[in-house]
Short mmCIF file of C-alpha atoms in Angstrom, two decimals:
data_model
loop_
_atom_site.label_atom_id
_atom_site.label_comp_id
_atom_site.label_asym_id
_atom_site.label_seq_id
_atom_site.Cartn_x
_atom_site.Cartn_y
_atom_site.Cartn_z
CA UNK B 9 75.75 26.90 105.31
CA UNK B 10 73.08 24.98 104.51
CA UNK B 11 71.80 25.12 101.25
CA UNK B 12 68.06 25.68 103.01
CA UNK B 13 69.25 28.89 104.81
CA UNK B 14 71.69 30.16 101.60
CA UNK B 15 70.49 34.05 102.33
CA UNK B 16 69.78 35.74 98.92
CA UNK B 17 69.95 39.59 97.81
CA UNK B 18 66.91 41.16 98.76
CA UNK B 19 66.15 44.56 96.57
CA UNK B 20 63.29 46.88 97.86
CA UNK B 21 62.29 49.83 97.12
CA UNK B 22 62.52 52.82 99.52
CA UNK B 23 59.62 55.20 99.69
CA UNK B 24 61.48 57.60 97.60
CA UNK B 25 61.20 55.29 94.65
CA UNK B 26 64.85 54.28 94.65
CA UNK B 27 66.36 50.76 95.36
CA UNK B 28 67.60 49.74 98.72
CA UNK B 29 69.41 46.53 99.55
CA UNK B 30 69.67 43.92 102.26
CA UNK B 31 69.48 39.91 102.93
CA UNK B 32 67.37 37.65 103.32
CA UNK B 33 66.45 34.25 103.98
CA UNK B 34 64.21 32.44 100.99
CA UNK B 35 64.03 28.26 101.39
CA UNK B 36 62.33 28.07 98.19
CA UNK B 37 64.98 29.78 96.36
CA UNK B 38 67.73 28.40 97.95
CA UNK B 39 66.40 25.20 97.34
CA UNK B 40 66.66 25.66 93.43
CA UNK B 41 70.66 26.79 93.51
CA UNK B 42 73.08 24.28 92.28
CA UNK B 43 74.76 21.92 94.73
CA UNK B 44 78.26 22.48 96.08
CA UNK B 45 80.26 20.89 97.97
CA UNK B 46 81.96 22.80 101.49
CA UNK B 47 82.75 26.08 101.88
CA UNK B 48 84.29 26.67 98.57
CA UNK B 49 81.56 26.59 96.75
CA UNK B 50 80.07 28.78 94.56
CA UNK B 51 76.27 28.11 94.10
CA UNK B 52 74.26 29.71 90.92
CA UNK B 53 70.76 29.93 91.28
CA UNK B 54 68.74 28.92 87.54
CA UNK B 55 65.81 30.12 85.76
CA UNK B 56 62.90 27.22 85.96
CA UNK B 57 62.50 25.64 82.56
CA UNK B 58 59.34 23.58 84.28
CA UNK B 59 56.58 25.71 81.90
CA UNK B 60 58.50 26.08 78.62
CA UNK B 61 55.14 24.04 76.97
CA UNK B 62 51.77 25.25 76.40
CA UNK B 63 49.46 24.12 78.48
CA UNK B 64 46.12 25.71 78.35
CA UNK B 65 46.53 27.35 74.38
CA UNK B 66 44.21 26.93 71.67
CA UNK B 67 43.89 23.11 70.46
CA UNK B 68 45.24 21.85 73.37
CA UNK B 69 42.11 20.33 74.45
CA UNK B 70 38.55 20.18 72.91
CA UNK B 71 36.39 23.39 73.23
CA UNK B 72 33.19 23.24 75.59
CA UNK B 73 30.52 23.71 74.60
CA UNK B 74 29.67 26.56 76.52
CA UNK B 75 32.90 28.15 75.18
CA UNK B 76 31.82 28.37 71.40
CA UNK B 77 28.53 29.35 72.50
CA UNK B 78 29.52 32.21 74.70
CA UNK B 79 32.11 33.04 72.15
CA UNK B 80 29.30 33.85 69.26
CA UNK B 81 26.71 35.32 71.47
CA UNK B 82 29.55 37.61 72.40
CA UNK B 83 30.65 38.39 68.90
CA UNK B 84 27.32 39.09 67.34
CA UNK B 85 26.00 41.09 70.06
CA UNK B 86 28.83 43.20 72.32
CA UNK B 87 30.17 46.44 71.14
CA UNK B 88 34.09 45.01 70.37
CA UNK B 89 36.39 47.13 72.08
CA UNK B 90 38.12 44.19 73.83
CA UNK B 91 40.51 41.92 71.99
CA UNK B 92 39.44 39.13 74.85
CA UNK B 93 41.70 35.23 74.78
CA UNK B 94 39.24 32.55 73.31
CA UNK B 95 38.01 31.31 76.37
CA UNK B 96 35.65 31.49 78.64
CA UNK B 97 36.04 31.85 82.91
CA UNK B 98 33.17 30.37 84.99
CA UNK B 99 34.39 30.79 88.25
CA UNK B 100 37.74 31.21 90.47
CA UNK B 101 38.64 31.07 94.51
CA UNK B 102 41.35 32.47 95.97
CA UNK B 103 43.86 33.67 93.45
CA UNK B 104 42.76 31.40 91.05
CA UNK B 105 40.21 31.33 88.39
CA UNK B 106 39.28 28.36 86.01
CA UNK B 107 37.45 28.23 82.33
CA UNK B 108 34.51 26.29 81.34
CA UNK B 109 37.63 23.35 80.31
CA UNK B 110 38.42 23.62 83.32
CA UNK B 111 41.54 24.44 83.22
CA UNK B 112 43.03 26.92 86.43
CA UNK B 113 44.82 29.77 85.91
CA UNK B 114 46.69 32.00 88.56
CA UNK B 115 45.08 35.65 88.32
CA UNK B 116 47.97 37.98 88.50
CA UNK B 117 46.21 40.51 87.37
CA UNK B 118 43.41 41.00 90.02
CA UNK B 119 41.21 42.09 87.51
CA UNK B 120 43.24 44.75 87.05
CA UNK B 121 44.13 45.34 90.51
CA UNK B 122 40.73 45.12 92.01
CA UNK B 123 40.02 41.98 93.69
CA UNK B 124 41.79 42.65 96.75
CA UNK B 125 40.81 39.69 98.00
CA UNK B 126 40.66 36.97 95.73
CA UNK B 127 38.08 35.38 94.10
CA UNK B 128 34.83 33.17 96.18
CA UNK B 129 36.15 35.26 99.73
CA UNK B 130 33.53 33.49 101.87
CA UNK B 131 33.07 36.15 104.09
CA UNK B 132 33.11 38.69 101.49
CA UNK B 133 30.21 36.74 99.61
CA UNK B 134 28.49 36.42 103.35
CA UNK B 135 28.52 40.26 103.78
CA UNK B 136 27.01 40.73 99.85
CA UNK B 137 24.27 38.74 100.52
CA UNK B 138 23.34 39.98 104.13
CA UNK B 139 23.64 43.59 102.79
CA UNK B 140 21.98 42.55 99.14
CA UNK B 141 18.62 41.04 101.19
CA UNK B 142 17.97 43.95 103.01
CA UNK B 143 19.05 47.47 101.07
CA UNK B 144 20.45 47.47 97.95
CA UNK B 145 20.04 50.98 96.51
CA UNK B 146 18.39 54.09 97.71
CA UNK B 147 19.68 57.17 95.39
CA UNK B 148 21.33 59.60 97.28
CA UNK B 149 17.83 61.63 98.21
CA UNK B 150 18.07 59.19 101.02
CA UNK B 151 20.42 58.77 104.31
CA UNK B 152 21.53 54.78 104.89
CA UNK B 153 23.93 53.40 107.41
CA UNK B 154 26.81 52.99 105.39
CA UNK B 155 27.76 55.34 103.56
CA UNK B 156 29.06 57.63 106.65
CA UNK B 157 30.83 54.41 107.83
CA UNK B 158 32.66 54.13 105.20
CA UNK B 159 33.86 57.51 105.06
CA UNK B 160 35.20 57.65 108.77
CA UNK B 161 37.39 54.57 108.32
CA UNK B 162 38.80 56.36 105.03
CA UNK B 163 39.13 59.58 106.67
CA UNK B 164 40.54 58.10 110.20
CA UNK B 165 42.39 55.57 108.90
CA UNK B 166 44.20 58.16 106.63
CA UNK B 167 44.64 60.37 109.61
CA UNK B 168 46.57 57.77 111.71
CA UNK B 169 48.67 55.43 109.09
CA UNK B 170 49.50 58.97 106.86
CA UNK B 171 48.25 60.83 103.80
CA UNK B 172 46.44 64.43 103.07
CA UNK B 173 48.93 66.36 105.43
CA UNK B 174 48.48 63.63 107.95
CA UNK B 175 52.17 62.20 109.01
CA UNK B 176 52.11 58.72 109.45
CA UNK B 177 51.69 57.06 113.28
CA UNK B 178 51.85 60.56 114.75
CA UNK B 179 47.83 60.20 115.73
CA UNK B 180 45.68 57.60 117.48
CA UNK B 181 41.68 56.75 116.24
CA UNK B 182 39.87 58.73 118.19
CA UNK B 183 41.97 61.94 118.47
CA UNK B 184 40.43 63.77 115.75
CA UNK B 185 37.19 64.26 114.28
CA UNK B 186 36.88 65.82 110.82
CA UNK B 187 39.81 67.47 108.76
CA UNK B 188 38.51 65.52 105.68
CA UNK B 189 35.66 64.36 103.53
CA UNK B 190 34.72 61.66 100.82
CA UNK B 191 32.65 61.86 97.96
CA UNK B 192 31.18 58.31 96.82
CA UNK B 193 31.35 57.26 93.22
CA UNK B 194 30.57 54.42 90.79
CA UNK B 195 34.37 53.98 89.88
CA UNK B 196 38.12 55.19 89.00
CA UNK B 197 37.12 57.53 85.83
CA UNK B 198 34.42 59.43 87.92
CA UNK B 199 36.39 59.18 91.03
CA UNK B 200 38.49 61.47 88.74
CA UNK B 201 35.99 63.31 87.04
CA UNK B 202 34.55 64.58 90.26
CA UNK B 203 37.94 65.55 91.59
CA UNK B 204 38.42 67.72 88.63
CA UNK B 205 35.39 69.31 89.13
CA UNK B 206 36.02 70.30 92.44
CA UNK B 207 39.64 71.43 91.42
CA UNK B 208 37.90 74.00 88.77
CA UNK B 209 35.19 74.97 91.33
CA UNK B 210 38.22 76.05 94.08
CA UNK B 211 39.94 77.40 90.81
CA UNK B 212 37.75 79.74 90.26
CA UNK B 213 36.70 80.40 93.89
CA UNK B 214 40.53 81.56 94.57
CA UNK B 215 40.62 83.67 91.52
CA UNK B 216 37.97 85.54 92.52
CA UNK B 217 39.06 85.78 96.19
CA UNK B 218 42.60 87.30 94.91
CA UNK B 219 40.73 90.63 93.52
CA UNK B 220 37.93 92.31 95.33
CA UNK B 221 34.74 93.04 93.06
CA UNK B 222 35.48 89.61 90.95
CA UNK B 223 33.20 86.94 90.91
CA UNK B 224 34.11 83.04 90.64
CA UNK B 225 31.42 82.80 87.65
CA UNK B 226 33.08 85.83 85.93
CA UNK B 227 33.56 84.96 81.68
CA UNK B 228 37.02 86.44 82.20
CA UNK B 229 38.34 84.03 85.09
CA UNK B 230 41.08 82.46 83.53
CA UNK B 231 42.55 79.94 86.66
CA UNK B 232 41.37 77.06 84.79
CA UNK B 233 44.31 75.19 83.45
CA UNK B 234 44.84 71.53 83.98
CA UNK B 235 48.39 69.82 84.23
CA UNK B 236 48.83 66.37 84.04
CA UNK B 237 51.98 63.61 82.37
CA UNK B 238 52.79 61.45 80.30
CA UNK B 239 52.30 57.83 80.59
CA UNK B 240 49.08 58.54 83.14
CA UNK B 241 46.04 57.19 82.78
CA UNK B 242 42.89 58.34 84.43
CA UNK B 243 39.98 57.10 82.79
CA UNK B 244 37.98 57.13 79.22
CA UNK B 245 35.06 59.69 80.65
CA UNK B 246 35.47 62.83 78.13
CA UNK B 247 37.48 64.48 81.55
CA UNK B 248 39.21 61.86 82.49
CA UNK B 249 40.47 60.98 79.00
CA UNK B 250 41.68 65.00 78.76
CA UNK B 251 43.99 64.34 81.48
CA UNK B 252 45.27 60.41 79.98
CA UNK B 253 47.77 61.76 77.44
CA UNK B 254 48.12 58.87 75.41
CA UNK B 255 47.20 59.53 71.28
CA UNK B 256 45.88 55.64 71.22
CA UNK B 257 43.33 56.40 73.85
CA UNK B 258 42.26 60.30 72.88
CA UNK B 259 42.78 61.05 69.15
CA UNK B 260 40.06 59.10 67.95
CA UNK B 261 37.61 61.20 70.58
CA UNK B 262 38.88 64.75 69.74
CA UNK B 263 38.76 68.23 70.41
CA UNK B 264 38.84 67.09 74.75
CA UNK B 265 38.53 69.40 77.60
CA UNK B 266 40.45 72.36 76.97
CA UNK B 267 43.32 74.15 78.88
CA UNK B 268 44.93 70.72 79.55
CA UNK B 269 49.21 70.95 79.90
CA UNK B 270 51.58 67.85 79.88
CA UNK B 271 54.69 66.95 81.69
CA UNK B 272 57.00 64.89 81.97
CA UNK B 273 56.68 62.54 85.66
CA UNK B 274 60.11 63.61 87.73
CA UNK B 275 61.00 66.81 85.47
CA UNK B 276 61.81 69.54 87.79
CA UNK B 277 62.08 72.06 84.81
CA UNK B 278 58.15 70.91 83.64
CA UNK B 279 56.95 72.00 87.39
CA UNK B 280 58.24 75.17 86.72
CA UNK B 281 57.26 75.84 83.05
CA UNK B 282 53.50 74.66 83.12
CA UNK B 283 52.58 75.08 86.57
CA UNK B 284 51.84 79.26 85.77
CA UNK B 285 49.10 81.13 87.80
CA UNK B 286 46.50 79.85 85.58
CA UNK B 287 46.91 77.00 86.84
CA UNK B 288 43.79 75.39 88.77
CA UNK B 289 44.66 71.99 88.94
CA UNK B 290 47.43 69.13 88.87
CA UNK B 291 46.80 65.46 88.57
CA UNK B 292 49.56 62.56 89.12
CA UNK B 293 49.62 59.15 90.17
CA UNK B 294 52.28 58.68 92.79
CA UNK B 295 53.12 55.18 91.17
CA UNK B 296 51.63 54.87 87.43
CA UNK B 297 50.11 51.93 86.59
CA UNK B 298 48.47 51.58 83.18
CA UNK B 299 51.66 53.75 82.12
CA UNK B 300 54.69 51.42 83.28
CA UNK B 301 54.89 51.04 86.98
CA UNK B 302 56.72 54.34 86.94
CA UNK B 303 57.29 56.20 90.80
CA UNK B 304 57.52 59.36 91.65
CA UNK B 305 60.63 60.38 93.13
CA UNK B 306 59.50 62.04 96.61
CA UNK B 307 61.95 65.20 95.92
CA UNK B 308 59.78 65.91 92.48
CA UNK B 309 56.73 65.39 94.84
CA UNK B 310 57.80 67.68 96.91
CA UNK B 311 58.73 70.21 94.78
CA UNK B 312 55.37 69.94 92.84
CA UNK B 313 53.34 70.43 95.84
CA UNK B 314 55.14 73.65 96.64
CA UNK B 315 55.02 75.14 93.29
CA UNK B 316 50.97 74.31 94.05
CA UNK B 317 50.73 76.20 96.77
CA UNK B 318 52.51 78.99 95.22
CA UNK B 319 50.25 79.16 92.53
CA UNK B 320 47.10 77.96 94.71
CA UNK B 321 46.60 75.07 92.68
CA UNK B 322 45.11 71.93 93.39
CA UNK B 323 46.81 68.96 93.46
CA UNK B 324 45.37 65.65 93.08
CA UNK B 325 46.63 62.12 93.53
CA UNK B 326 44.78 59.90 91.76
CA UNK B 327 45.79 56.53 93.54
CA UNK B 328 42.85 54.53 92.01
CA UNK B 329 45.63 51.54 91.24
CA UNK B 330 48.61 52.02 93.78
CA UNK B 331 46.36 52.93 96.96
CA UNK B 332 44.62 51.29 99.53
CA UNK B 333 47.27 49.03 100.22
CA UNK B 334 48.60 47.83 96.80
CA UNK B 335 52.08 49.86 97.74
CA UNK B 336 52.45 48.73 100.67
CA UNK B 337 50.38 51.56 102.69
CA UNK B 338 47.15 52.75 102.68
CA UNK B 339 48.36 55.53 100.15
CA UNK B 340 51.61 55.60 97.83
CA UNK B 341 52.36 58.64 99.73
CA UNK B 342 51.36 57.80 103.10
CA UNK B 343 55.41 57.03 104.76
CA UNK B 344 56.38 60.45 102.60
CA UNK B 345 56.91 64.05 104.27
CA UNK B 346 54.12 65.84 104.42
CA UNK B 347 55.54 68.38 102.63
CA UNK B 348 55.06 65.52 99.39
CA UNK B 349 51.31 65.61 100.05
CA UNK B 350 47.68 66.16 97.75
CA UNK B 351 45.01 68.06 98.32
CA UNK B 352 42.89 65.34 96.77
CA UNK B 353 43.28 61.55 96.63
CA UNK B 354 41.43 59.46 94.26
CA UNK B 355 40.43 55.97 94.64
CA UNK B 356 38.46 52.94 93.28
CA UNK B 357 39.40 49.58 92.33
CA UNK B 358 40.24 47.14 95.38
CA UNK B 359 37.93 49.01 97.83
CA UNK B 360 34.82 46.84 97.40
CA UNK B 361 36.82 43.70 95.89
CA UNK B 362 35.08 43.86 92.73
CA UNK B 363 31.80 45.41 93.44
CA UNK B 364 31.91 49.10 91.60
CA UNK B 365 32.84 52.09 93.79
CA UNK B 366 35.31 54.93 93.69
CA UNK B 367 35.65 57.95 96.04
CA UNK B 368 37.49 61.06 96.34
CA UNK B 369 39.46 62.11 100.09
CA UNK B 370 39.77 65.77 100.03
CA UNK B 371 41.00 68.29 102.59
CA UNK B 372 38.03 70.14 104.60
CA UNK B 373 40.03 73.33 103.34
CA UNK B 374 38.35 72.69 99.39
CA UNK B 375 35.27 71.01 100.29
CA UNK B 376 33.60 73.73 98.90
CA UNK B 377 31.46 72.06 97.08
CA UNK B 378 27.70 72.34 98.02
CA UNK B 379 24.21 70.66 97.72
CA UNK B 380 23.59 70.42 93.54
CA UNK B 381 27.04 71.07 92.64
CA UNK B 382 28.07 67.20 92.02
CA UNK B 383 26.01 64.09 92.92
CA UNK B 384 25.24 60.65 91.03
CA UNK B 385 22.36 58.09 91.02
CA UNK B 386 24.14 55.12 91.54
CA UNK B 387 27.34 56.07 93.36
CA UNK B 388 27.66 54.98 97.65
CA UNK B 389 25.01 52.79 97.66
CA UNK B 390 23.92 50.83 100.49
CA UNK B 391 25.69 47.72 99.39
CA UNK B 392 28.87 49.00 97.91
CA UNK B 393 29.32 51.12 100.93
CA UNK B 394 28.45 47.76 103.13
CA UNK B 395 31.10 46.03 100.99
CA UNK B 396 33.73 48.68 100.93
CA UNK B 397 33.36 48.95 105.01
CA UNK B 398 34.21 45.35 104.98
CA UNK B 399 37.52 44.97 102.47
CA UNK B 400 39.21 48.12 104.00
CA UNK B 401 38.39 46.87 107.96
CA UNK B 402 39.83 43.89 106.98
CA UNK B 403 42.66 44.38 104.48
CA UNK B 404 43.64 47.31 106.80
CA UNK B 405 44.20 44.86 110.08
CA UNK B 406 48.13 44.86 110.85
CA UNK B 407 48.56 41.71 110.18
CA UNK B 408 46.85 41.86 107.24
CA UNK B 409 49.45 44.43 105.66
CA UNK B 410 52.64 42.95 107.26
CA UNK B 411 51.65 39.72 105.08
CA UNK B 412 51.53 41.93 102.12
CA UNK B 413 55.00 43.62 102.95
CA UNK B 414 56.46 40.18 103.20
CA UNK B 415 54.77 38.12 100.10
CA UNK B 416 55.81 41.62 97.95
CA UNK B 417 59.20 41.39 99.41
CA UNK B 418 59.72 37.77 98.66
CA UNK B 419 58.46 38.36 95.12
CA UNK B 420 60.66 41.24 94.67
CA UNK B 421 63.77 38.99 96.03
CA UNK B 422 62.46 36.70 93.37
CA UNK B 423 61.76 38.79 90.41
CA UNK B 424 65.19 40.73 91.37
CA UNK B 425 66.76 37.59 89.71
CA UNK B 426 65.50 37.82 86.02
CA UNK B 427 67.42 40.60 84.65
CA UNK B 428 70.68 38.77 85.63
CA UNK B 429 69.44 35.78 84.08
CA UNK B 430 68.01 37.46 80.88
CA UNK B 431 70.56 41.11 80.43
CA UNK B 432 69.23 40.80 76.82
CA UNK B 433 65.62 41.01 77.30
CA UNK B 434 64.97 43.02 80.65
CA UNK B 435 66.19 46.34 81.82
CA UNK B 436 68.33 46.32 85.18
CA UNK B 437 65.61 47.33 87.64
CA UNK B 438 62.40 46.24 88.68
CA UNK B 439 59.79 48.65 89.26
CA UNK B 440 57.28 49.39 91.61
CA UNK B 441 56.19 48.76 94.79
CA UNK B 442 54.43 46.50 97.57
CA UNK B 443 52.18 44.11 94.98
CA UNK B 444 52.23 46.58 92.36
CA UNK B 445 55.24 45.23 90.33
CA UNK B 446 56.70 45.66 86.49
CA UNK B 447 58.91 44.07 84.79
CA UNK B 448 60.91 46.64 82.24
CA UNK B 449 61.37 44.98 78.69
CA UNK B 450 64.61 45.96 76.19
CA UNK B 451 62.24 45.29 73.25
CA UNK B 452 58.62 46.49 73.33
CA UNK B 453 57.04 43.94 71.30
CA UNK B 454 58.38 41.18 74.17
CA UNK B 455 55.76 42.30 77.21
CA UNK B 456 52.49 41.29 74.33
CA UNK B 457 54.53 37.93 73.98
CA UNK B 458 55.10 37.20 77.16
CA UNK B 459 51.45 37.59 78.32
CA UNK B 460 50.31 35.68 75.80
CA UNK B 461 53.04 32.69 76.82
CA UNK B 462 52.12 33.24 80.25
CA UNK B 463 48.36 32.87 79.98
CA UNK B 464 48.92 29.63 77.83
CA UNK B 465 50.93 28.59 80.60
CA UNK B 466 48.20 29.04 83.36
CA UNK B 467 49.39 32.29 84.68
CA UNK B 468 47.88 36.25 84.48
CA UNK B 469 49.93 39.24 83.93
CA UNK B 470 49.47 42.23 82.20
CA UNK B 471 51.17 44.74 80.07
CA UNK B 472 51.54 48.07 81.38
CA UNK B 473 52.58 50.93 78.98
CA UNK B 474 54.96 50.32 75.91
CA UNK B 475 57.61 48.42 77.93
CA UNK B 476 56.67 46.52 80.63
CA UNK B 477 55.01 43.85 82.40
CA UNK B 478 52.71 43.99 85.09
CA UNK B 479 52.08 41.80 88.15
CA UNK B 480 49.24 42.99 90.14
CA UNK B 481 48.00 39.77 92.66
CA UNK B 482 45.23 40.38 95.23
CA UNK B 483 46.33 41.22 98.09
CA UNK B 484 45.98 37.93 100.00
CA UNK B 485 48.36 36.02 97.51
CA UNK B 486 50.58 33.09 99.00
CA UNK B 487 54.42 32.80 98.71
CA UNK B 488 53.72 29.24 96.74
CA UNK B 489 51.74 31.28 94.47
CA UNK B 490 54.08 33.85 93.77
CA UNK B 491 57.09 30.63 93.31
CA UNK B 492 54.21 29.32 90.43
CA UNK B 493 53.73 32.80 88.68
CA UNK B 494 57.80 33.67 88.60
CA UNK B 495 58.20 30.51 87.41
CA UNK B 496 56.22 30.24 84.75
CA UNK B 497 57.55 34.15 83.85
CA UNK B 498 61.15 32.46 83.81
CA UNK B 499 59.83 30.21 81.83
CA UNK B 500 58.80 32.36 79.33
CA UNK B 501 61.88 34.41 79.56
CA UNK B 502 64.08 31.38 78.09
CA UNK B 503 61.85 30.99 75.21
CA UNK B 504 62.42 34.08 73.93
CA UNK B 505 65.98 33.57 73.29
#
């Protein structure tokens, strides 16, 4: 067999989060195999060592005057809640960004899974300019043309591609009207705040309806408990923070909202013990992002849905990081049986490619909020919704989605070689789905070291949880950029030894 066509093992995750294997042809990886002679040869690939030296680190080149002045201004006037590296980004193009010194970085963080179309996308910029010149903001006192259009697109895509109780592939656009509602906010945290408020209201209504003569506003109502899960991340506002079970984030701000229980992802025992009659809401990420790229198992989600139905609890899927095609399908739960589906989905990050927007998508059966019960000044603005419509219309096209899956398979294939080369450093399994991927490390100090080393070689990646490096590139990332990313990671992992 020609080395240029040498097959390599492809490792992907099924919708249940389990691994399956197949065979793919990968010219780029095959080209890096050692040469053999004839059919008896046993060629083996080798990790890249092309980026062993730091090229983007401090002191490599003199700082630009603008870098020094910007860092001084930030130090003097910004609340120091971020530990940023000492360079200043100036512009971007596609998956690449540049600093004031002219150094080029491959952005496999995408603004923390935000820049779906990358940086400087010409069509997106044109849409932004066109809408901003017409109508930027109105508040929600008045109607405008874009909120309804974006809401309709979210609902109809969910109905046809699967999610929120609709099975994938069984409906065609236009076959059904209604069935779900949308509330627009400004961020993922605000979307989760809205979802928790809706669930609390539904819980009170259900408590009142269970016994004749009860009123939802009674002080005796006990159906107010919320269940979240370890390693979750739902935001930093007080309500969202209360269901983000991380002491580092929570401890300085206690007391938080009461009646919150914490379970373990994929623990059947916790489902039975912690979801009780007083539970009004359960919130979970089908693929945990910030917490380590951990996938909720299909059987566990089915049991979670069943238990919520038994006690009348609202099931919320936080798909702020894993949704909107990041996992390869519209929602991370789109391809799962409807017995796993939630009552609400929250979203934000990639919806408007970096312009702030968040949303709650909920079934009609729990869309009981009335005028004045919730609101926002900036949420769902004409500009945000126009941009969201533009982005979602593009990323939902079949060729775009197919390219996500093709690139994901290519990335997964390359990453799958790393545990074999670095067994003393990495866990054996590659985490994630689609273009939300993670490398698990045995030493919890190593992820931050690799992130720093990669940055000094022109690559942006992120940590996730205590033990993982997270890869969340733009959804239109190219295979040649995957090659650069993984080559840098291989060089960095070699430098840890």
